[in-house]
PDB file of C-alpha atoms in Angstrom:
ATOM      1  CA  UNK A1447      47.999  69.964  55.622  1.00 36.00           C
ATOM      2  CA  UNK A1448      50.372  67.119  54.719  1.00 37.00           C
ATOM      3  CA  UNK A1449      50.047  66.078  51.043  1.00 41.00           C
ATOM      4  CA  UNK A1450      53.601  63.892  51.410  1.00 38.00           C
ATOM      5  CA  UNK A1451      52.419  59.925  50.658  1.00 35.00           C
ATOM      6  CA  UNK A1452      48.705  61.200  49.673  1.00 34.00           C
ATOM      7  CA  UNK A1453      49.173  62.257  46.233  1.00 33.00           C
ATOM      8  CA  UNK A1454      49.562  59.790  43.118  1.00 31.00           C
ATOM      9  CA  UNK A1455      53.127  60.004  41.668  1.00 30.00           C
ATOM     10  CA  UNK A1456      52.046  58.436  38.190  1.00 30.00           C
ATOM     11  CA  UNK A1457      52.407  61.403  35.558  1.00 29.00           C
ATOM     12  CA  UNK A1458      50.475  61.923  32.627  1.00 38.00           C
ATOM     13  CA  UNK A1459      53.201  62.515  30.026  1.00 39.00           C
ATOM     14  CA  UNK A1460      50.692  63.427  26.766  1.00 44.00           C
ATOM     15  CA  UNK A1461      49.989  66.941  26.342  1.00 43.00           C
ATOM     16  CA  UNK A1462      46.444  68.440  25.344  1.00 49.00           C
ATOM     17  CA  UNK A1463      47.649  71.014  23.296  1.00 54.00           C
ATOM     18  CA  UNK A1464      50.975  72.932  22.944  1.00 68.00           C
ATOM     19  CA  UNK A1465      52.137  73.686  26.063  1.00 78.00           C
ATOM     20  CA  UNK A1466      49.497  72.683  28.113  1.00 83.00           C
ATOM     21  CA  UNK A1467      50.400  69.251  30.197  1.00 86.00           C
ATOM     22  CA  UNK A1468      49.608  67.862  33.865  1.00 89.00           C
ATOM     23  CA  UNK A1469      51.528  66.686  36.268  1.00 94.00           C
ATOM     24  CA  UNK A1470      50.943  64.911  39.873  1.00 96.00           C
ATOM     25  CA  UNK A1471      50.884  67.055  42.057  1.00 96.00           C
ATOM     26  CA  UNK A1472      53.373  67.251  45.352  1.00 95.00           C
ATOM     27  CA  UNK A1473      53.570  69.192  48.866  1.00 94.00           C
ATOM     28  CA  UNK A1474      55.117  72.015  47.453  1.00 96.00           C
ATOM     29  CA  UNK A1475      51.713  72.668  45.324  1.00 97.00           C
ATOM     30  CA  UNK A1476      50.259  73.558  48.420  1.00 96.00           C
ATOM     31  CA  UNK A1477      49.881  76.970  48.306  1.00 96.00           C
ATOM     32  CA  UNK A1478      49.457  76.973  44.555  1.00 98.00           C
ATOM     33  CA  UNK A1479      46.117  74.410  45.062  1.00 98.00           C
ATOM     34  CA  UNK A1480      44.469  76.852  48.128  1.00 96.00           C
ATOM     35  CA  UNK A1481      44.837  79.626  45.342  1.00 97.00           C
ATOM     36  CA  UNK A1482      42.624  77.442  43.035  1.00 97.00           C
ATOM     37  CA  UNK A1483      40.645  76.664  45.580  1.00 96.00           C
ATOM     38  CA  UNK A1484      40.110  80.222  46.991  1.00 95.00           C
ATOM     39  CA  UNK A1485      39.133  81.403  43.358  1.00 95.00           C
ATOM     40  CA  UNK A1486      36.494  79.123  42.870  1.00 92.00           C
ATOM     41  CA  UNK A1487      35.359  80.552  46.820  1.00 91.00           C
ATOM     42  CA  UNK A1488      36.078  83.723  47.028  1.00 88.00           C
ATOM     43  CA  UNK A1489      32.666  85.567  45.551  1.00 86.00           C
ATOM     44  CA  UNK A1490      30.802  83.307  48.331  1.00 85.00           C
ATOM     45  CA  UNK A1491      32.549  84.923  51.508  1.00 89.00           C
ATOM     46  CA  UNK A1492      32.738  87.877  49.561  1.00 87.00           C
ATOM     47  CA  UNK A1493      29.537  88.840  51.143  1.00 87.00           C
ATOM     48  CA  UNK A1494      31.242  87.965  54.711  1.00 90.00           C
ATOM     49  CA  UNK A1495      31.378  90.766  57.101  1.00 90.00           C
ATOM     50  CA  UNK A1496      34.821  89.409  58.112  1.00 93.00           C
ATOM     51  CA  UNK A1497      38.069  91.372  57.816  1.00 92.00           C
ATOM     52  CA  UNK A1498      40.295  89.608  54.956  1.00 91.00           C
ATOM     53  CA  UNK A1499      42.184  87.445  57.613  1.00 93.00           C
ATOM     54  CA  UNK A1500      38.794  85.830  58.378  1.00 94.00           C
ATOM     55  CA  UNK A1501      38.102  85.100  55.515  1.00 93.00           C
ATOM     56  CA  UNK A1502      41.123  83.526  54.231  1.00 93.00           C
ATOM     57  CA  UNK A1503      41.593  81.213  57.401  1.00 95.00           C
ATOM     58  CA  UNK A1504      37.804  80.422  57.011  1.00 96.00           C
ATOM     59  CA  UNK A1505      38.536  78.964  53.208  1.00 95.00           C
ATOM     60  CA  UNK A1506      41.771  77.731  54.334  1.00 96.00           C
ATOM     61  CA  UNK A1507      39.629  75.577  57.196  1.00 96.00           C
ATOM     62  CA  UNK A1508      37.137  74.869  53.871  1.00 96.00           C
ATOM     63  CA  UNK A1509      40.539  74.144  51.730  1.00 97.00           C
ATOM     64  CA  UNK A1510      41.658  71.267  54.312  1.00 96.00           C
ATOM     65  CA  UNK A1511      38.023  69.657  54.902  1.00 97.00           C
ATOM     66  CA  UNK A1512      38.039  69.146  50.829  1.00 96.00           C
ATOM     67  CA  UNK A1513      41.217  67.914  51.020  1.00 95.00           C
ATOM     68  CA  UNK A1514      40.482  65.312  54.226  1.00 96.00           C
ATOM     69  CA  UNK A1515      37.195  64.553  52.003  1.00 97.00           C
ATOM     70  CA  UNK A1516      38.664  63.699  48.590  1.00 97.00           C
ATOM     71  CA  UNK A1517      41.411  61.307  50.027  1.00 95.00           C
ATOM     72  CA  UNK A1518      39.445  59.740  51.914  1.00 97.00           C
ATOM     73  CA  UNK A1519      36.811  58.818  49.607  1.00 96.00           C
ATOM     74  CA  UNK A1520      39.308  58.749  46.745  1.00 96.00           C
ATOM     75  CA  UNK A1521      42.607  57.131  48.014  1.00 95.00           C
ATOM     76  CA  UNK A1522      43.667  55.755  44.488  1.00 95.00           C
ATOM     77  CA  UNK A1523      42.852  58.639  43.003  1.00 96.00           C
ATOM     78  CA  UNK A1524      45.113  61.140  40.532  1.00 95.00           C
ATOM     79  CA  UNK A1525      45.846  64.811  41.894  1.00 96.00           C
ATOM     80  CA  UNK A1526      47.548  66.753  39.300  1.00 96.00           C
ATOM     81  CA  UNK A1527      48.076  70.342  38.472  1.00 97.00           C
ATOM     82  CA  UNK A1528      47.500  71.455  35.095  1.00 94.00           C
ATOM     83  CA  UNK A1529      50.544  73.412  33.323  1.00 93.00           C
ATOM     84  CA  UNK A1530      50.550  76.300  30.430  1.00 90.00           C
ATOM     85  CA  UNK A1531      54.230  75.981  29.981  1.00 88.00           C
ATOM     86  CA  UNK A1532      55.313  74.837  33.154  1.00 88.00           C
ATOM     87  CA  UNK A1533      53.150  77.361  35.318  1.00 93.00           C
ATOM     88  CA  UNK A1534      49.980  76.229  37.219  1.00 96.00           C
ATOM     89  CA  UNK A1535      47.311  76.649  36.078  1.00 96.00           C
ATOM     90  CA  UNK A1536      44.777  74.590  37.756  1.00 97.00           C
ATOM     91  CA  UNK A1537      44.095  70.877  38.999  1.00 97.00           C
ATOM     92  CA  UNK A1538      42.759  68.476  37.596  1.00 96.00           C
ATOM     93  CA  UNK A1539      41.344  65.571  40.165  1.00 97.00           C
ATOM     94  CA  UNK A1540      40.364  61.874  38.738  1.00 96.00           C
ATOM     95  CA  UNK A1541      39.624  58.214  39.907  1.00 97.00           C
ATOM     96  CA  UNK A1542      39.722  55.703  37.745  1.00 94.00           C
ATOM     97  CA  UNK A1543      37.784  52.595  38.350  1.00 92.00           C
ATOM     98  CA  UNK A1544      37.635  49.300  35.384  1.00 91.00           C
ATOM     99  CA  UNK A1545      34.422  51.103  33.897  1.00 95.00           C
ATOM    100  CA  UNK A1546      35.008  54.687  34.740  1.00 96.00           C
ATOM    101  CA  UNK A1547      37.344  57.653  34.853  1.00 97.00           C
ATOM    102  CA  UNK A1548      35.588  59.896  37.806  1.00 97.00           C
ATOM    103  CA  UNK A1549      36.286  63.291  37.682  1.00 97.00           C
ATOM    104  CA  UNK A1550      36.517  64.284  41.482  1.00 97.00           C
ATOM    105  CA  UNK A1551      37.108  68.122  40.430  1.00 96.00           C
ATOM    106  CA  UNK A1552      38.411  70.059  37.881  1.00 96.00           C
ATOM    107  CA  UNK A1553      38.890  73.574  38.556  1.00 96.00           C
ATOM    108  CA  UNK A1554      41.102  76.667  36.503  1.00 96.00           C
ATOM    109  CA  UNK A1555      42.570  79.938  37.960  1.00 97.00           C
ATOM    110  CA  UNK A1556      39.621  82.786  35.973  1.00 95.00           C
ATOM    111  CA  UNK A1557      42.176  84.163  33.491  1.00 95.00           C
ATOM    112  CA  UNK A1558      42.552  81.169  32.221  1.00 94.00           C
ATOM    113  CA  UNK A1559      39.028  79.696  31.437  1.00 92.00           C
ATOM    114  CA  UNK A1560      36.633  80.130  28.821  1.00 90.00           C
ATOM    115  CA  UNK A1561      39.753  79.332  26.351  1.00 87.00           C
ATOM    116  CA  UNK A1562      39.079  76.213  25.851  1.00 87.00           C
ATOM    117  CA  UNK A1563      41.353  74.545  27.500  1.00 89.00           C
ATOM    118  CA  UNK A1564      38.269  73.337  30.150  1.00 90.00           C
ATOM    119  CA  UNK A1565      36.879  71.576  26.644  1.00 90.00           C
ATOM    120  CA  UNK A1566      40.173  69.936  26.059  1.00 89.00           C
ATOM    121  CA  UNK A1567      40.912  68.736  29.013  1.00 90.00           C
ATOM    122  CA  UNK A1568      37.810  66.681  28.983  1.00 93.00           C
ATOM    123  CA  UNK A1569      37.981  65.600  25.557  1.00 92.00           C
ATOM    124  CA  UNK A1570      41.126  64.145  26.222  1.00 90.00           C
ATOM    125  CA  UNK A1571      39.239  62.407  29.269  1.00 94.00           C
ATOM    126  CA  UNK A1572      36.760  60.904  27.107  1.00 95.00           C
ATOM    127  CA  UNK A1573      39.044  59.978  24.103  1.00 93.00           C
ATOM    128  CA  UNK A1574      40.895  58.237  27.385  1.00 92.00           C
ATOM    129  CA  UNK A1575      37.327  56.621  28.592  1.00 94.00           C
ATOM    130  CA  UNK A1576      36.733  55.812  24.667  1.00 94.00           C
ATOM    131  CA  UNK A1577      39.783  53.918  24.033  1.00 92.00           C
ATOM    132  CA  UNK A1578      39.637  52.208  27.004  1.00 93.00           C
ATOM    133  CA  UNK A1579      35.569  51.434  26.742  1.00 95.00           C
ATOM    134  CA  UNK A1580      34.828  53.236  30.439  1.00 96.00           C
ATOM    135  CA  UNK A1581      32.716  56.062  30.364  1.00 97.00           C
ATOM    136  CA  UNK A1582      33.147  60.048  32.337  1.00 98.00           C
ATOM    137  CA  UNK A1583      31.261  60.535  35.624  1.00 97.00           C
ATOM    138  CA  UNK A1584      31.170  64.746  37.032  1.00 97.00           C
ATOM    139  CA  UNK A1585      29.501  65.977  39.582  1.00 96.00           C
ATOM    140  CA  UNK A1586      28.491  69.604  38.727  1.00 95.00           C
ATOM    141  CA  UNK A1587      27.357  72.332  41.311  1.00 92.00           C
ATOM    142  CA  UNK A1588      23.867  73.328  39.483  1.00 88.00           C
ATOM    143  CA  UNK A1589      24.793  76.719  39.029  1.00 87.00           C
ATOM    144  CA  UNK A1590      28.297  76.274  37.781  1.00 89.00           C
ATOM    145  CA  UNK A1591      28.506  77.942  33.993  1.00 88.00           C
ATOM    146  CA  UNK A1592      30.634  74.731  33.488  1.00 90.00           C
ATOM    147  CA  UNK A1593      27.334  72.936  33.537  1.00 93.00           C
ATOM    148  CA  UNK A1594      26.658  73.991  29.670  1.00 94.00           C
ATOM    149  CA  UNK A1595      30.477  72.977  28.686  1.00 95.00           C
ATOM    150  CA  UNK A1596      29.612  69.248  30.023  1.00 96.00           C
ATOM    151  CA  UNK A1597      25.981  69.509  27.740  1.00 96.00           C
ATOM    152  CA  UNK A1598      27.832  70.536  24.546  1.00 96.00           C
ATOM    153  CA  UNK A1599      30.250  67.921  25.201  1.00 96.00           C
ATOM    154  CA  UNK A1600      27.443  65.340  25.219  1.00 97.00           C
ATOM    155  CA  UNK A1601      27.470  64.516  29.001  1.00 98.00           C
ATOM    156  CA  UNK A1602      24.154  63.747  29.890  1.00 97.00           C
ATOM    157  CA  UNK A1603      22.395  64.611  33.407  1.00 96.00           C
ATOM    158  CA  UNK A1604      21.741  61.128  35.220  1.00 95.00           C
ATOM    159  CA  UNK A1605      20.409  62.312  38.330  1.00 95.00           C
ATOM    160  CA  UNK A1606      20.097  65.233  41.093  1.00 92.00           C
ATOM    161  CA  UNK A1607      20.026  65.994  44.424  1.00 94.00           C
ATOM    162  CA  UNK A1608      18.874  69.311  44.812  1.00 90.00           C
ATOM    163  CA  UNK A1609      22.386  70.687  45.050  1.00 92.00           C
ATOM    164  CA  UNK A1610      24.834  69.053  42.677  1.00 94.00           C
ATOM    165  CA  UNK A1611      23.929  66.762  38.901  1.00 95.00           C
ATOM    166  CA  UNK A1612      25.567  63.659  38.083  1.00 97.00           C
ATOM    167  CA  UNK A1613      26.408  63.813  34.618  1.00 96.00           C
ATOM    168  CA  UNK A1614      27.884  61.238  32.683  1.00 97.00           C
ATOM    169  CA  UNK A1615      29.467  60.749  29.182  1.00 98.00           C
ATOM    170  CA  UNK A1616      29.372  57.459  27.312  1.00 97.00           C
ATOM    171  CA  UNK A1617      31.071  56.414  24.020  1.00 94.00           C
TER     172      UNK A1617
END
């Protein structure tokens, strides 16, 4: 997959907390973002009977259809990794629009979530939406456990289809 000329150089130079910090990310991320991806993945082939090599180039075939998707759907959006003291941690995927910051995915490697640093990251996307006057659009899986971070957060469900809920925070 060639991410050179696809991803957005802008970086995001305010922090969330101490030591935690994104930044766009770049070809070299590659193999960083399938592991991100693959953890989010990995309990669904799981239950594959394929050998481990099947399964990996089946989510790295999954891994490069997202990719081809987002872009092309998204081309002005913001890839970035997000950093705990300059290690990668996750990504963080936006498109910003004049009334809304649209969060294409946000995903953490497991040892890192329920710390809340999931609940920061967004809070610092809707202080961003609030000072600006847009508001936060997600599309969550239904069964994602993030589902009850976006409800405590105040992101309410707008609509469903069966598969993923559009949820949406306003000021």
């Amino acid at each position: 997959m060639d991410l050179d000329g696809i991803l957005n150089p802008i970086l995001k130079p305010d922090c969330l907390s101490e030591g935690i910090g994104l930044r766009p990310a770049q070809a070299a991320d590659k193999a960083f973002l399938f592991e991100v991806y693959v953890s989010t993945r990995i309990g669904d082939v799981a239950l594959f009977n394929w050998d481990e090599s099947q399964k990996l180039a089946f989510l790295d075939m999954q891994f490069n259809a997202q990719h081809q998707y987002y872009t092309a759907q998204f081309p002005d959006a913001h890839w970035d990794v997000l950093e705990l003291n300059g290690e990668g941690i996750g990504r963080l995927y936006t498109n910003r629009h004049a009334h809304e910051i649209h969060i294409i995915d946000i995903t953490l490697l497991p040892e890192f979530r329920r710390q809340g640093i999931g609940s920061n990251l967004l809070q610092s996307l809707m202080d961003e939406a609030a000072s600006t006057n847009q508001y936060v659009l997600a599309h969550v899986a239904q069964f994602n456990p993030a589902m009850h971070l976006y409800q405590r957060l105040g992101f309410r469900s707008v609509s469903d289809d069966g598969m993923y809920t559009r949820m949406e925070w306003h000021p």
